Every structure is written in C-alpha cells, then in structure tokens.
Amino acid sequence: MHNFQVSQQPGHRPPNSGTALLGEKYRRRNRVDPTRDGDPEGRWIAIDESGWDGEQLLGASRSRYLIIGSVAISDEDALPIVEAIRREARIASAELKFSTSFARDGRSRQRGVLNEILRHDGPLGSRASVYVVDKQYVVVAKLIDLFVETKAHNAGVDIRNTGEARKLARTLFTDGSRALGSDGFSDLLQAAVDFAASKNRGTSAEEFFNAVEKAWGRSHRRNVSEVLELLRACRTEIDAHALDVQNGLWLEALEPLFPAVFAMSRLWSIRIGRVNVLTDDQKVLTDRHLDQLHADLSGRGIQEFRYMVSQVRMGELVRGESSRHPSLQLADLVAGAGFQVAERHAGHPSPAGEELYEAIIPMIEENSLVPYDDPRLMADVPTN
C-alpha cells in the first residue's frame, strides 16, 4: 500500500486559460479562472466523460457504454490531490489523464495510487460519482420518452414519476430480441436512430412508423406487443417530432451526454445543495446546448426528462480546459476508471478493469441509464 498523503501546502497553479474550442459556438460559458467553492455561491462539481460517440448509439466505435465521471471538488481543493497523485505515481506529465498514465499494461503502481484516492476513506471516496449510460438502452428509452411519454404528458397523464415509462422501456429492451428475433429488434432500433438522430439518414416519419408497425406485427410476446401498441398510437407525436427536428427546435434528440450531465447536476444538487458545474470542453456542449441545459436545470426550459427538474439548485454551468483545471483531471480519472470497469462488464477485460472495479462499483449511480437498478451488477462478467 502506498503512503498516500495530500499536502496542504500551496503548489504550482497553472496559468489561466479558457477552452481549446474555437468558433462562434463556444464564445460564452467558458470558465477561465480556477474554481473555488463559494465563488459564486455553492459547491463546484467537475464532470468529464469516457466512451462518447455522440448520437452513434448502435455499432459505436468505442464501447457499448458511455461513462460520466464527476467529482464534487473545486480546482483549489483538487490541486494538492493532483500533485500528490503525480508524486506518488511518479507521473512526469503536467496533466493527469487516465488513458496515458493509468490504462496501459504495466501501470499497476499508478492504478494502486488511484485505488487509494478512490477508496471510501480516501481523498475522493465520498466526492466521486460514476454515471453509466448503456447506449443500446438509450435508443429504447428514447422511443418511450419521445413518443409514448410525450403523448401521455400531453393528455395530463404522468407515466414518468410513477415509474411506468421506465418499466415500458425495460420491457422492450429486455424482451425485444426474443419477441422480434435479434434481426427484427435490431431493425427497429436502427430505424429509431435513423429517424430521431439530428443527422437524419433520410428516414421519414412514414418509414419509421412503418418500422413500428412491422415490429408489432412480428412480435410473439404479449408484453412487447403491448409496448409496441402504445408506439403505434403515437403517429401524431412522431409527425410532430419530425417537424420539430426539421425546424431546428430540438437539441440532438439521441445525444446521451445531455441527459447525463443533467442527471449528475441534479443528483449532486440533491446531496449538497446549490451547485456550480464545470464540464470538460467537449465539442457537443456548445453555448446553445449549455444555455438549454442550464434553463432546464433551473426549471425555465422545456426538458423531455420532466421529472428531473425538481430539487435542483443550480448556479453556474460552464466548460473549461482540463489542462488548466485540476478538478477536471480528477473527473477524467474517475471516468476513465469507470470506462474500464464497464468494458470488463461487457466482456472486454483488462488489467485496469480488474484492478479498479472494486473501488468503482460503489460509486455507480442507481439512476444510471441502464436497464436495471442494482449497480453491483456491473461487477459481473460474461461467462461464455
């Protein structure tokens, strides 16, 4: 075990910088100065991701999972921890990144240091969180969210707070392949992505509705047929969504990073009160997208995840460059470790996944976008 100690003596503070993103889309919502709790009012949360593929949810290039790592820490408090990690793990680079200093074979010493800061009594034990997004499940959940839940909401019926929407999504996800055959289920999901993604691949509302009809006619399991019957009744909502996308009224409907950032902001607010959120300068988080997310979190926007708006005390929502924000470097380590554990669960083992999963599993949020409630299932690995 390493003698991991965090010095409270002030260390080298990186010079101020904004973001590496350039252009009209990224002129606002940049955090230049190091973050400090209480500046402005509230605690700071740093968020980073691993495994992002945008709206490419099927056949994704990297993984079935997107991981959001978040740490309830300011740059001021993160700096001595980052310096201690670099010292104890013998890392010479100025910026901590999981992919370069912890993921590779032969980095057991470095991962041992990381395990010590992540354990329950370590410097980040109660400050770190892992939010898991199953990209395949997101497609199914969006079918319910965009159409069935919208229809119910417009009729004054709440199927989200009651848990009915989640139940419908899990039914279709869990039993869809058995009811439609693996090819039939894959065809339905691909039609949903081709229709609902912002970069529509030419799939019209008519073609998508026909895909739903075909799936319903093919289903030989009653519970799946009942879910598809609800989708068949959503032709008005399907047409309206197509028109909204055409008119540029939607954010990217299938982008999983938006609900993930939203969910983590909300969950931290419930735990610690008013929060300010610093995200890594991910290109999809434009000023317009952050404006909309901030409005939704503040209860002033139109968010399809309506049930999440309550209990949020939101301050700033800004982006920053990880090389200039040590809190984002810690979020990167949490996200990277979480990604290796998710890969292990998906049947892609690695020394990093094996050495880190015991520390990561307790950090996984129960409200993650996965088709089950118990995060401990992420410790399981395929047996065949």
CSV table of C-alpha atoms in Angstrom, one decimal:
chain,number,residue,atom,x,y,z
A,1,MET,CA,0.0,0.0,0.0
A,2,HIS,CA,1.3,3.4,-0.9
A,3,ASN,CA,1.7,6.1,1.8
A,4,PHE,CA,-0.6,8.4,0.0
A,5,GLN,CA,-0.7,11.9,1.6
A,6,VAL,CA,-2.1,15.1,0.3
A,7,SER,CA,0.0,18.1,1.2
A,8,GLN,CA,-2.0,21.2,2.1
A,9,GLN,CA,0.9,23.4,1.1
A,10,PRO,CA,0.1,25.6,-1.9
A,11,GLY,CA,1.6,24.2,-5.1
A,12,HIS,CA,2.1,25.5,-8.6
A,13,ARG,CA,-1.1,26.8,-10.0
A,14,PRO,CA,-1.5,26.6,-13.8
A,15,PRO,CA,-2.0,29.9,-15.6
A,16,ASN,CA,-5.5,31.0,-16.5
A,17,SER,CA,-6.9,29.8,-19.8
A,18,GLY,CA,-10.3,29.4,-21.4
A,19,THR,CA,-11.1,26.5,-23.6
A,20,ALA,CA,-9.4,24.8,-26.5
A,21,LEU,CA,-12.7,25.0,-28.5
A,22,LEU,CA,-12.8,27.9,-31.0
A,23,GLY,CA,-15.5,29.5,-33.1
A,24,GLU,CA,-18.9,31.2,-32.7
A,25,LYS,CA,-20.5,28.3,-30.8
A,26,TYR,CA,-18.0,28.5,-27.9
A,27,ARG,CA,-17.7,32.2,-27.1
A,28,ARG,CA,-19.6,32.2,-23.9
A,29,ARG,CA,-19.9,29.8,-20.9
A,30,ASN,CA,-16.1,29.4,-20.6
A,31,ARG,CA,-14.6,29.3,-17.1
A,32,VAL,CA,-11.1,30.9,-17.2
A,33,ASP,CA,-10.2,31.2,-13.5
A,34,PRO,CA,-9.6,28.3,-11.2
A,35,THR,CA,-12.8,27.3,-9.4
A,36,ARG,CA,-13.3,27.9,-5.7
A,37,ASP,CA,-16.3,26.8,-3.6
A,38,GLY,CA,-18.5,29.8,-2.8
A,39,ASP,CA,-17.3,31.7,-5.9
A,40,PRO,CA,-20.1,32.1,-6.9
A,41,GLU,CA,-22.4,30.8,-4.2
A,42,GLY,CA,-22.4,27.0,-3.9
A,43,ARG,CA,-20.1,24.0,-4.4
A,44,TRP,CA,-18.3,23.1,-7.6
A,45,ILE,CA,-18.8,19.8,-9.5
A,46,ALA,CA,-16.3,18.8,-12.2
A,47,ILE,CA,-17.6,16.5,-15.0
A,48,ASP,CA,-15.8,14.5,-17.7
A,49,GLU,CA,-16.7,11.6,-19.9
A,50,SER,CA,-15.2,8.4,-21.4
A,51,GLY,CA,-16.6,6.4,-24.3
A,52,TRP,CA,-18.5,9.2,-26.0
A,53,ASP,CA,-19.8,8.6,-29.6
A,54,GLY,CA,-22.5,11.2,-29.9
A,55,GLU,CA,-25.7,10.0,-31.4
A,56,GLN,CA,-23.9,7.0,-32.8
A,57,LEU,CA,-25.6,4.7,-30.3
A,58,LEU,CA,-25.6,1.5,-32.4
A,59,GLY,CA,-22.4,0.0,-33.7
A,60,ALA,CA,-20.5,2.6,-31.8
A,61,SER,CA,-16.8,2.8,-32.5
A,62,ARG,CA,-15.5,2.5,-28.9
A,63,SER,CA,-17.9,0.8,-26.5
A,64,ARG,CA,-21.5,0.0,-25.6
A,65,TYR,CA,-21.1,2.3,-22.6
A,66,LEU,CA,-20.7,6.0,-22.0
A,67,ILE,CA,-19.3,6.8,-18.6
A,68,ILE,CA,-19.7,10.2,-16.8
A,69,GLY,CA,-17.2,10.8,-14.0
A,70,SER,CA,-18.0,13.6,-11.6
A,71,VAL,CA,-16.2,14.9,-8.6
A,72,ALA,CA,-17.6,17.3,-6.0
A,73,ILE,CA,-14.4,19.4,-5.7
A,74,SER,CA,-13.1,22.8,-6.7
A,75,ASP,CA,-9.8,23.5,-8.5
A,76,GLU,CA,-8.5,24.9,-5.3
A,77,ASP,CA,-9.1,21.7,-3.4
A,78,ALA,CA,-8.2,19.4,-6.4
A,79,LEU,CA,-4.7,20.9,-7.0
A,80,PRO,CA,-2.9,19.3,-4.0
A,81,ILE,CA,-4.6,16.0,-4.7
A,82,VAL,CA,-3.4,16.1,-8.3
A,83,GLU,CA,0.1,17.0,-7.2
A,84,ALA,CA,0.1,14.1,-4.7
A,85,ILE,CA,-1.0,11.6,-7.3
A,86,ARG,CA,1.7,12.8,-9.7
A,87,ARG,CA,4.3,12.4,-6.9
A,88,GLU,CA,3.2,9.0,-5.6
A,89,ALA,CA,2.5,7.5,-9.0
A,90,ARG,CA,5.7,9.0,-10.5
A,91,ILE,CA,4.0,10.7,-13.3
A,92,ALA,CA,6.1,13.3,-15.1
A,93,SER,CA,3.4,14.8,-17.4
A,94,ALA,CA,1.9,18.1,-16.3
A,95,GLU,CA,-1.7,16.9,-16.9
A,96,LEU,CA,-3.2,13.8,-15.4
A,97,LYS,CA,-5.0,11.6,-18.0
A,98,PHE,CA,-6.3,8.2,-17.3
A,99,SER,CA,-5.7,7.0,-20.9
A,100,THR,CA,-2.0,7.8,-20.9
A,101,SER,CA,-0.9,7.2,-17.3
A,102,PHE,CA,-3.2,4.6,-15.8
A,103,ALA,CA,-4.9,2.5,-18.5
A,104,ARG,CA,-2.0,0.7,-20.1
A,105,ASP,CA,-0.4,-2.6,-19.2
A,106,GLY,CA,2.5,-2.2,-16.7
A,107,ARG,CA,0.8,0.6,-14.8
A,108,SER,CA,-0.1,-1.3,-11.7
A,109,ARG,CA,1.7,1.1,-9.4
A,110,GLN,CA,-0.2,4.0,-10.9
A,111,ARG,CA,-3.5,2.2,-10.5
A,112,GLY,CA,-2.6,1.3,-7.0
A,113,VAL,CA,-2.3,5.1,-6.2
A,114,LEU,CA,-5.6,5.7,-8.0
A,115,ASN,CA,-7.3,2.9,-5.9
A,116,GLU,CA,-6.2,4.7,-2.7
A,117,ILE,CA,-7.7,8.0,-3.6
A,118,LEU,CA,-11.0,6.3,-4.7
A,119,ARG,CA,-11.5,4.0,-1.7
A,120,HIS,CA,-14.2,5.0,0.7
A,121,ASP,CA,-11.7,6.6,3.2
A,122,GLY,CA,-9.5,8.2,0.5
A,123,PRO,CA,-9.4,11.8,-0.6
A,124,LEU,CA,-12.2,11.3,-3.2
A,125,GLY,CA,-14.1,8.5,-1.5
A,126,SER,CA,-17.3,10.4,-0.9
A,127,ARG,CA,-16.8,13.0,-3.5
A,128,ALA,CA,-16.7,10.9,-6.7
A,129,SER,CA,-19.6,9.5,-8.7
A,130,VAL,CA,-19.9,7.3,-11.8
A,131,TYR,CA,-22.9,7.6,-14.1
A,132,VAL,CA,-23.2,4.7,-16.6
A,133,VAL,CA,-25.1,5.1,-19.9
A,134,ASP,CA,-25.9,1.9,-21.9
A,135,LYS,CA,-26.1,3.3,-25.4
A,136,GLN,CA,-28.3,0.5,-26.7
A,137,TYR,CA,-30.7,1.0,-23.8
A,138,VAL,CA,-30.8,4.8,-24.6
A,139,VAL,CA,-32.3,4.0,-28.0
A,140,VAL,CA,-35.2,2.0,-26.4
A,141,ALA,CA,-35.7,4.5,-23.6
A,142,LYS,CA,-35.9,7.3,-26.2
A,143,LEU,CA,-38.6,5.5,-28.1
A,144,ILE,CA,-40.7,5.7,-24.9
A,145,ASP,CA,-39.6,9.2,-23.9
A,146,LEU,CA,-40.0,10.9,-27.2
A,147,PHE,CA,-43.3,9.4,-28.2
A,148,VAL,CA,-45.2,7.4,-25.6
A,149,GLU,CA,-44.3,9.7,-22.6
A,150,THR,CA,-45.0,12.8,-24.7
A,151,LYS,CA,-48.4,11.6,-25.7
A,152,ALA,CA,-49.2,10.7,-22.1
A,153,HIS,CA,-47.9,14.0,-20.8
A,154,ASN,CA,-50.0,16.0,-23.3
A,155,ALA,CA,-53.0,14.1,-22.1
A,156,GLY,CA,-52.2,15.0,-18.5
A,157,VAL,CA,-51.1,11.5,-17.5
A,158,ASP,CA,-47.8,11.1,-15.6
A,159,ILE,CA,-46.1,7.8,-16.6
A,160,ARG,CA,-42.6,9.0,-15.6
A,161,ASN,CA,-42.9,9.8,-11.8
A,162,THR,CA,-44.9,6.6,-11.4
A,163,GLY,CA,-42.1,4.6,-13.0
A,164,GLU,CA,-44.3,3.3,-15.8
A,165,ALA,CA,-42.1,4.8,-18.5
A,166,ARG,CA,-39.0,3.1,-17.2
A,167,LYS,CA,-41.0,-0.2,-16.9
A,168,LEU,CA,-42.1,0.1,-20.6
A,169,ALA,CA,-38.5,0.8,-21.8
A,170,ARG,CA,-37.1,-2.1,-19.8
A,171,THR,CA,-39.7,-4.5,-21.0
A,172,LEU,CA,-39.0,-3.6,-24.7
A,173,PHE,CA,-35.2,-3.7,-24.1
A,174,THR,CA,-35.1,-7.0,-22.1
A,175,ASP,CA,-37.6,-9.0,-24.2
A,176,GLY,CA,-37.4,-7.3,-27.6
A,177,SER,CA,-35.0,-9.7,-29.2
A,178,ARG,CA,-37.0,-12.7,-28.0
A,179,ALA,CA,-40.2,-11.2,-29.2
A,180,LEU,CA,-39.0,-10.0,-32.6
A,181,GLY,CA,-35.9,-12.0,-33.2
A,182,SER,CA,-32.5,-10.4,-33.0
A,183,ASP,CA,-32.6,-9.1,-36.6
A,184,GLY,CA,-36.2,-7.7,-36.1
A,185,PHE,CA,-35.2,-6.0,-32.9
A,186,SER,CA,-32.1,-4.6,-34.4
A,187,ASP,CA,-34.1,-3.3,-37.4
A,188,LEU,CA,-36.5,-1.4,-35.1
A,189,LEU,CA,-33.6,0.2,-33.1
A,190,GLN,CA,-31.8,1.2,-36.3
A,191,ALA,CA,-35.0,2.7,-37.7
A,192,ALA,CA,-35.3,4.7,-34.5
A,193,VAL,CA,-31.8,6.0,-34.7
A,194,ASP,CA,-32.1,6.8,-38.4
A,195,PHE,CA,-35.3,8.8,-37.8
A,196,ALA,CA,-34.6,10.5,-34.5
A,197,ALA,CA,-30.9,11.5,-34.7
A,198,SER,CA,-30.2,15.1,-35.6
A,199,LYS,CA,-28.2,13.9,-38.7
A,200,ASN,CA,-31.2,12.1,-40.0
A,201,ARG,CA,-30.2,9.5,-42.6
A,202,GLY,CA,-33.2,10.1,-44.8
A,203,THR,CA,-35.7,8.1,-42.7
A,204,SER,CA,-39.1,9.8,-42.8
A,205,ALA,CA,-41.8,9.7,-40.2
A,206,GLU,CA,-43.8,7.4,-42.5
A,207,GLU,CA,-40.9,5.0,-42.8
A,208,PHE,CA,-40.3,5.0,-39.1
A,209,PHE,CA,-44.0,4.4,-38.4
A,210,ASN,CA,-44.0,1.5,-40.8
A,211,ALA,CA,-41.0,0.0,-38.9
A,212,VAL,CA,-43.0,0.2,-35.7
A,213,GLU,CA,-46.0,-1.5,-37.5
A,214,LYS,CA,-43.8,-4.2,-38.8
A,215,ALA,CA,-42.3,-4.9,-35.4
A,216,TRP,CA,-45.8,-5.0,-33.8
A,217,GLY,CA,-46.9,-7.5,-36.4
A,218,ARG,CA,-43.9,-9.7,-35.9
A,219,SER,CA,-44.0,-9.7,-32.1
A,220,HIS,CA,-44.9,-13.0,-30.4
A,221,ARG,CA,-44.6,-11.9,-26.8
A,222,ARG,CA,-47.6,-10.2,-25.2
A,223,ASN,CA,-45.7,-7.7,-23.1
A,224,VAL,CA,-43.6,-6.5,-26.0
A,225,SER,CA,-46.7,-6.3,-28.2
A,226,GLU,CA,-48.4,-4.1,-25.6
A,227,VAL,CA,-45.4,-1.6,-25.6
A,228,LEU,CA,-45.4,-1.6,-29.5
A,229,GLU,CA,-49.2,-1.0,-29.5
A,230,LEU,CA,-48.6,2.2,-27.4
A,231,LEU,CA,-46.0,3.3,-30.0
A,232,ARG,CA,-48.5,2.6,-32.8
A,233,ALA,CA,-50.8,5.1,-31.2
A,234,CYS,CA,-48.2,7.8,-31.4
A,235,ARG,CA,-48.4,8.8,-35.1
A,236,THR,CA,-49.2,12.4,-34.2
A,237,GLU,CA,-46.2,12.6,-31.9
A,238,ILE,CA,-43.9,11.0,-34.5
A,239,ASP,CA,-45.0,13.5,-37.1
A,240,ALA,CA,-44.6,16.4,-34.7
A,241,HIS,CA,-41.1,15.3,-33.8
A,242,ALA,CA,-40.1,15.1,-37.4
A,243,LEU,CA,-41.4,18.7,-37.9
A,244,ASP,CA,-39.5,20.0,-34.8
A,245,VAL,CA,-36.3,18.5,-36.0
A,246,GLN,CA,-36.8,19.9,-39.4
A,247,ASN,CA,-37.3,23.4,-37.9
A,248,GLY,CA,-34.3,23.1,-35.6
A,249,LEU,CA,-36.3,23.2,-32.4
A,250,TRP,CA,-34.6,20.2,-30.8
A,251,LEU,CA,-31.2,19.6,-29.3
A,252,GLU,CA,-29.7,16.4,-30.6
A,253,ALA,CA,-32.5,14.1,-29.5
A,254,LEU,CA,-30.4,11.0,-29.1
A,255,GLU,CA,-27.3,12.7,-27.6
A,256,PRO,CA,-26.7,10.8,-24.3
A,257,LEU,CA,-24.3,13.4,-22.9
A,258,PHE,CA,-27.2,15.9,-22.3
A,259,PRO,CA,-29.3,13.8,-20.0
A,260,ALA,CA,-26.2,12.5,-18.3
A,261,VAL,CA,-24.9,16.0,-17.4
A,262,PHE,CA,-28.4,16.9,-16.5
A,263,ALA,CA,-28.8,13.9,-14.2
A,264,MET,CA,-25.5,14.4,-12.4
A,265,SER,CA,-26.1,18.1,-11.8
A,266,ARG,CA,-29.5,17.2,-10.3
A,267,LEU,CA,-28.1,14.3,-8.2
A,268,TRP,CA,-25.3,16.4,-6.7
A,269,SER,CA,-27.7,19.3,-6.0
A,270,ILE,CA,-30.0,16.9,-4.0
A,271,ARG,CA,-26.9,15.8,-2.0
A,272,ILE,CA,-25.1,19.0,-1.3
A,273,GLY,CA,-27.4,21.9,-2.2
A,274,ARG,CA,-26.6,24.7,-4.7
A,275,VAL,CA,-24.0,23.5,-7.3
A,276,ASN,CA,-21.9,25.1,-10.0
A,277,VAL,CA,-20.9,22.6,-12.8
A,278,LEU,CA,-17.7,22.7,-14.7
A,279,THR,CA,-17.6,20.3,-17.7
A,280,ASP,CA,-14.7,19.4,-19.9
A,281,ASP,CA,-14.7,21.2,-23.2
A,282,GLN,CA,-16.5,18.6,-25.1
A,283,LYS,CA,-17.4,19.8,-28.6
A,284,VAL,CA,-21.1,18.9,-28.4
A,285,LEU,CA,-21.5,21.2,-25.4
A,286,THR,CA,-21.9,24.4,-27.3
A,287,ASP,CA,-23.1,27.6,-25.8
A,288,ARG,CA,-26.6,26.9,-27.2
A,289,HIS,CA,-26.7,23.4,-25.6
A,290,LEU,CA,-25.4,24.6,-22.3
A,291,ASP,CA,-27.9,27.5,-22.3
A,292,GLN,CA,-30.7,25.0,-22.8
A,293,LEU,CA,-29.4,22.6,-20.2
A,294,HIS,CA,-29.0,25.4,-17.7
A,295,ALA,CA,-32.5,26.7,-18.4
A,296,ASP,CA,-33.9,23.1,-17.9
A,297,LEU,CA,-32.0,22.6,-14.7
A,298,SER,CA,-33.2,25.9,-13.4
A,299,GLY,CA,-36.8,25.0,-14.2
A,300,ARG,CA,-37.1,27.5,-17.0
A,301,GLY,CA,-36.7,25.3,-20.1
A,302,ILE,CA,-38.6,22.5,-21.8
A,303,GLN,CA,-36.8,19.3,-20.9
A,304,GLU,CA,-38.1,15.9,-22.1
A,305,PHE,CA,-36.9,14.4,-18.8
A,306,ARG,CA,-39.5,16.5,-17.0
A,307,TYR,CA,-39.4,14.5,-13.7
A,308,MET,CA,-35.8,15.6,-13.1
A,309,VAL,CA,-36.4,19.3,-12.9
A,310,SER,CA,-37.4,19.3,-9.2
A,311,GLN,CA,-34.9,19.6,-6.4
A,312,VAL,CA,-32.2,21.3,-8.5
A,313,ARG,CA,-30.4,24.3,-7.0
A,314,MET,CA,-28.3,25.4,-10.0
A,315,GLY,CA,-25.6,28.0,-10.2
A,316,GLU,CA,-23.1,28.2,-13.0
A,317,LEU,CA,-22.9,25.7,-15.9
A,318,VAL,CA,-19.6,26.3,-17.7
A,319,ARG,CA,-16.9,24.5,-19.6
A,320,GLY,CA,-13.1,24.5,-19.2
A,321,GLU,CA,-9.9,23.0,-20.5
A,322,SER,CA,-8.7,20.1,-18.4
A,323,SER,CA,-5.0,21.1,-18.6
A,324,ARG,CA,-5.9,24.3,-16.7
A,325,HIS,CA,-8.4,22.8,-14.2
A,326,PRO,CA,-7.1,20.1,-11.9
A,327,SER,CA,-10.7,19.3,-10.8
A,328,LEU,CA,-11.4,18.1,-14.4
A,329,GLN,CA,-8.3,16.0,-14.3
A,330,LEU,CA,-9.7,14.1,-11.3
A,331,ALA,CA,-13.0,13.8,-13.1
A,332,ASP,CA,-11.1,12.3,-16.1
A,333,LEU,CA,-9.5,9.7,-13.8
A,334,VAL,CA,-12.9,8.7,-12.4
A,335,ALA,CA,-14.5,8.5,-15.9
A,336,GLY,CA,-11.6,6.5,-17.3
A,337,ALA,CA,-11.6,4.0,-14.4
A,338,GLY,CA,-15.4,3.7,-14.8
A,339,PHE,CA,-15.0,3.0,-18.5
A,340,GLN,CA,-12.5,0.2,-17.9
A,341,VAL,CA,-14.9,-1.4,-15.4
A,342,ALA,CA,-17.8,-1.1,-17.9
A,343,GLU,CA,-15.6,-2.7,-20.6
A,344,ARG,CA,-14.9,-5.6,-18.2
A,345,HIS,CA,-18.7,-6.0,-17.7
A,346,ALA,CA,-19.2,-6.0,-21.5
A,347,GLY,CA,-16.7,-8.9,-21.9
A,348,HIS,CA,-13.6,-6.9,-22.7
A,349,PRO,CA,-11.3,-7.4,-19.7
A,350,SER,CA,-8.1,-5.6,-19.0
A,351,PRO,CA,-5.7,-5.3,-16.0
A,352,ALA,CA,-7.1,-1.8,-15.4
A,353,GLY,CA,-10.7,-3.1,-15.1
A,354,GLU,CA,-9.7,-6.0,-12.9
A,355,GLU,CA,-7.7,-3.8,-10.5
A,356,LEU,CA,-10.2,-0.9,-10.3
A,357,TYR,CA,-13.7,-2.5,-10.3
A,358,GLU,CA,-13.9,-2.9,-6.5
A,359,ALA,CA,-13.3,0.8,-6.0
A,360,ILE,CA,-15.6,1.9,-8.8
A,361,ILE,CA,-18.7,-0.3,-8.3
A,362,PRO,CA,-19.8,1.5,-5.1
A,363,MET,CA,-19.6,4.8,-7.0
A,364,ILE,CA,-22.0,3.8,-9.7
A,365,GLU,CA,-25.3,5.7,-9.5
A,366,GLU,CA,-28.5,3.7,-9.1
A,367,ASN,CA,-30.2,6.2,-11.5
A,368,SER,CA,-27.8,5.4,-14.3
A,369,LEU,CA,-29.2,4.9,-17.8
A,370,VAL,CA,-29.0,1.1,-17.7
A,371,PRO,CA,-31.9,-1.5,-17.7
A,372,TYR,CA,-31.5,-2.5,-14.1
A,373,ASP,CA,-31.5,-0.8,-10.6
A,374,ASP,CA,-28.6,-2.6,-8.9
A,375,PRO,CA,-25.2,-1.1,-9.7
A,376,ARG,CA,-23.5,-4.1,-8.3
A,377,LEU,CA,-24.4,-6.0,-11.4
A,378,MET,CA,-21.7,-4.0,-13.2
A,379,ALA,CA,-19.2,-6.2,-11.3
A,380,ASP,CA,-20.5,-9.3,-13.3
A,381,VAL,CA,-18.6,-10.5,-16.3
A,382,PRO,CA,-19.8,-12.7,-19.2
A,383,THR,CA,-19.4,-16.4,-18.5
A,384,ASN,CA,-19.2,-17.5,-22.2
